[in-house]
XYZ file of C-alpha atoms in Angstrom:
167
model
C -0.062 -0.151 -0.159
C 1.409 3.522 -1.054
C -0.216 6.717 0.980
C 0.699 10.186 -0.250
C -0.045 12.941 1.749
C -0.266 16.258 0.313
C 0.316 19.388 3.008
C 0.283 22.935 2.553
C 2.827 25.406 2.824
C 2.605 25.018 6.805
C 3.190 21.295 6.766
C -0.319 20.096 7.614
C -1.900 17.487 5.368
C -4.514 18.816 2.983
C -5.522 15.631 1.359
C -4.204 12.004 1.568
C -4.882 9.475 -1.532
C -4.122 5.563 -0.942
C -3.054 3.289 -3.794
C -2.974 -0.693 -3.026
C -1.150 -2.167 -5.842
C 0.162 -6.182 -7.269
C 3.142 -6.124 -8.087
C 4.792 -8.831 -10.139
C 8.350 -8.926 -12.209
C 8.356 -9.679 -15.890
C 12.290 -10.014 -16.907
C 13.320 -8.122 -14.004
C 11.580 -5.801 -14.573
C 8.822 -4.553 -11.750
C 5.076 -4.173 -12.900
C 2.665 -2.640 -10.608
C -1.252 -3.071 -11.509
C -3.363 -0.903 -9.310
C -6.590 -2.669 -7.568
C -7.902 -0.340 -5.053
C -7.834 3.518 -4.448
C -8.513 5.288 -1.545
C -9.800 2.090 0.130
C -12.025 0.973 -2.263
C -11.787 -1.503 -5.405
C -12.018 -0.135 -9.121
C -14.719 0.383 -10.753
C -15.396 -2.304 -13.763
C -14.003 0.100 -16.125
C -10.845 1.522 -14.567
C -10.396 -2.056 -14.124
C -10.730 -3.045 -17.428
C -8.384 0.115 -18.469
C -5.783 -0.928 -15.927
C -5.143 -4.275 -16.966
C -4.831 -2.972 -20.497
C -2.163 -0.381 -19.346
C -0.571 -3.632 -17.849
C -0.935 -5.942 -20.257
C 0.675 -2.731 -22.759
C 3.607 -2.760 -20.682
C 4.139 -6.853 -20.188
C 4.334 -6.523 -23.940
C 6.817 -4.398 -24.170
C 8.845 -5.270 -21.611
C 8.751 -8.901 -22.735
C 9.997 -7.926 -26.112
C 13.554 -8.813 -27.326
C 15.906 -6.619 -26.468
C 14.109 -4.581 -24.232
C 15.718 -2.067 -22.100
C 14.462 0.223 -19.960
C 15.529 3.921 -20.906
C 13.784 5.244 -17.892
C 15.196 3.020 -15.310
C 16.649 4.955 -12.594
C 18.130 2.840 -9.908
C 20.591 4.682 -7.363
C 23.029 2.181 -6.000
C 23.808 3.188 -2.488
C 27.475 4.510 -3.387
C 25.755 6.946 -5.745
C 23.494 8.160 -3.026
C 26.290 8.809 -0.562
C 27.972 10.771 -3.970
C 24.793 12.979 -3.494
C 23.539 13.419 -0.462
C 25.153 14.072 2.511
C 23.322 12.517 6.173
C 23.626 14.341 9.543
C 22.458 14.658 12.848
C 22.089 10.591 13.840
C 19.794 9.852 16.855
C 17.618 7.357 18.184
C 14.007 8.424 18.382
C 10.429 6.360 18.740
C 8.216 6.094 16.495
C 4.887 4.290 16.199
C 6.353 2.599 19.634
C 9.343 1.194 17.691
C 12.978 2.330 18.400
C 14.332 4.243 14.938
C 17.390 5.943 14.195
C 16.826 9.054 12.213
C 19.081 11.119 10.388
C 18.565 14.763 8.312
C 19.516 14.622 4.548
C 20.483 17.246 1.980
C 21.447 17.053 -1.602
C 24.545 18.257 -2.601
C 23.890 20.792 -5.502
C 27.235 20.626 -6.944
C 27.122 17.166 -7.120
C 27.531 15.339 -10.575
C 24.289 13.386 -11.582
C 23.453 11.263 -14.460
C 19.610 10.805 -14.825
C 16.777 12.371 -13.469
C 16.312 9.975 -10.553
C 19.998 11.397 -9.464
C 19.420 14.758 -10.659
C 15.891 15.205 -8.336
C 18.039 13.686 -5.428
C 20.536 16.428 -4.870
C 17.322 18.923 -5.143
C 15.603 17.654 -1.705
C 16.467 17.905 2.212
C 14.560 16.002 4.883
C 14.694 13.379 7.664
C 14.751 9.626 7.022
C 13.492 6.793 9.982
C 14.493 3.458 10.214
C 13.560 1.065 12.197
C 16.437 -0.177 14.323
C 15.061 -4.147 14.410
C 13.900 -4.214 10.632
C 16.363 -2.416 9.327
C 14.100 -1.020 6.515
C 12.991 3.180 6.249
C 9.855 3.425 8.699
C 9.060 7.316 7.215
C 10.749 9.752 5.338
C 9.699 13.595 5.052
C 11.619 15.766 2.320
C 11.476 19.498 0.535
C 12.139 20.624 -2.830
C 14.828 22.836 -2.079
C 14.553 24.137 -5.273
C 12.195 24.166 -8.543
C 12.381 20.813 -10.442
C 11.407 20.748 -13.805
C 11.138 17.534 -15.791
C 11.125 17.998 -19.830
C 11.538 21.893 -19.963
C 8.833 22.118 -17.459
C 6.126 20.787 -20.414
C 5.678 17.708 -18.761
C 6.321 18.547 -15.218
C 7.001 21.182 -12.839
C 7.185 21.128 -8.981
C 7.639 23.983 -7.555
C 10.079 24.725 -4.493
C 9.132 24.202 -1.076
C 6.720 21.297 -2.197
C 6.940 18.777 0.446
C 6.357 14.871 0.241
C 6.031 12.435 3.563
C 5.598 8.348 3.464
C 5.356 6.322 6.284
C 5.355 2.812 6.296
C 2.759 0.822 7.836
C-alpha cells in the first residue's frame, strides 16, 4: 500500500490518497497493477483500463532486446555521493526504536539521470526501524524548482513537501 499525503505550506496535511498495487516482475522489470484506490476497489471500467495498461507494459518488456531507458536505480554508493547525512539520533516512532538522520542533496554533485538530478535538490529526514532495518518514514522538501521536459511534462515548485510512512 502506498499512502501519499499532500501538505500545505505549513506542513499540515490537506489531502491523503492511498493506492494498493499487485506487484510482479517480467524479465527482471517491476510491474505494478493498481487494484484499490482510497480504500475502494476499482470500478469495472477502471479495472479494464488498468489491465489494458498492464498488458501493454508486459508486451513491451517481453520484446527481445528491451532495455528500460527510464530506469533510474540509484545505488547506495551513488546515494552517498549525492546526499549528505547528518545528525544521527535515536527516536521512538509508533512505539518502535528508530534511528533518524537528516539529509540534504549536494547541489554541486555530478549526476546521471532524472532520479539522481532530483535527489540533489531535496532535503529532509529519514527514520530507519532498528529491528527491521527498513525505512519507517521519510519526510522531504524540494529545495529548488524542478522541471521535467523543460517544464512541459512537469514542474514542481520549491518548497513542495512529501512524506511517506510504512505501516
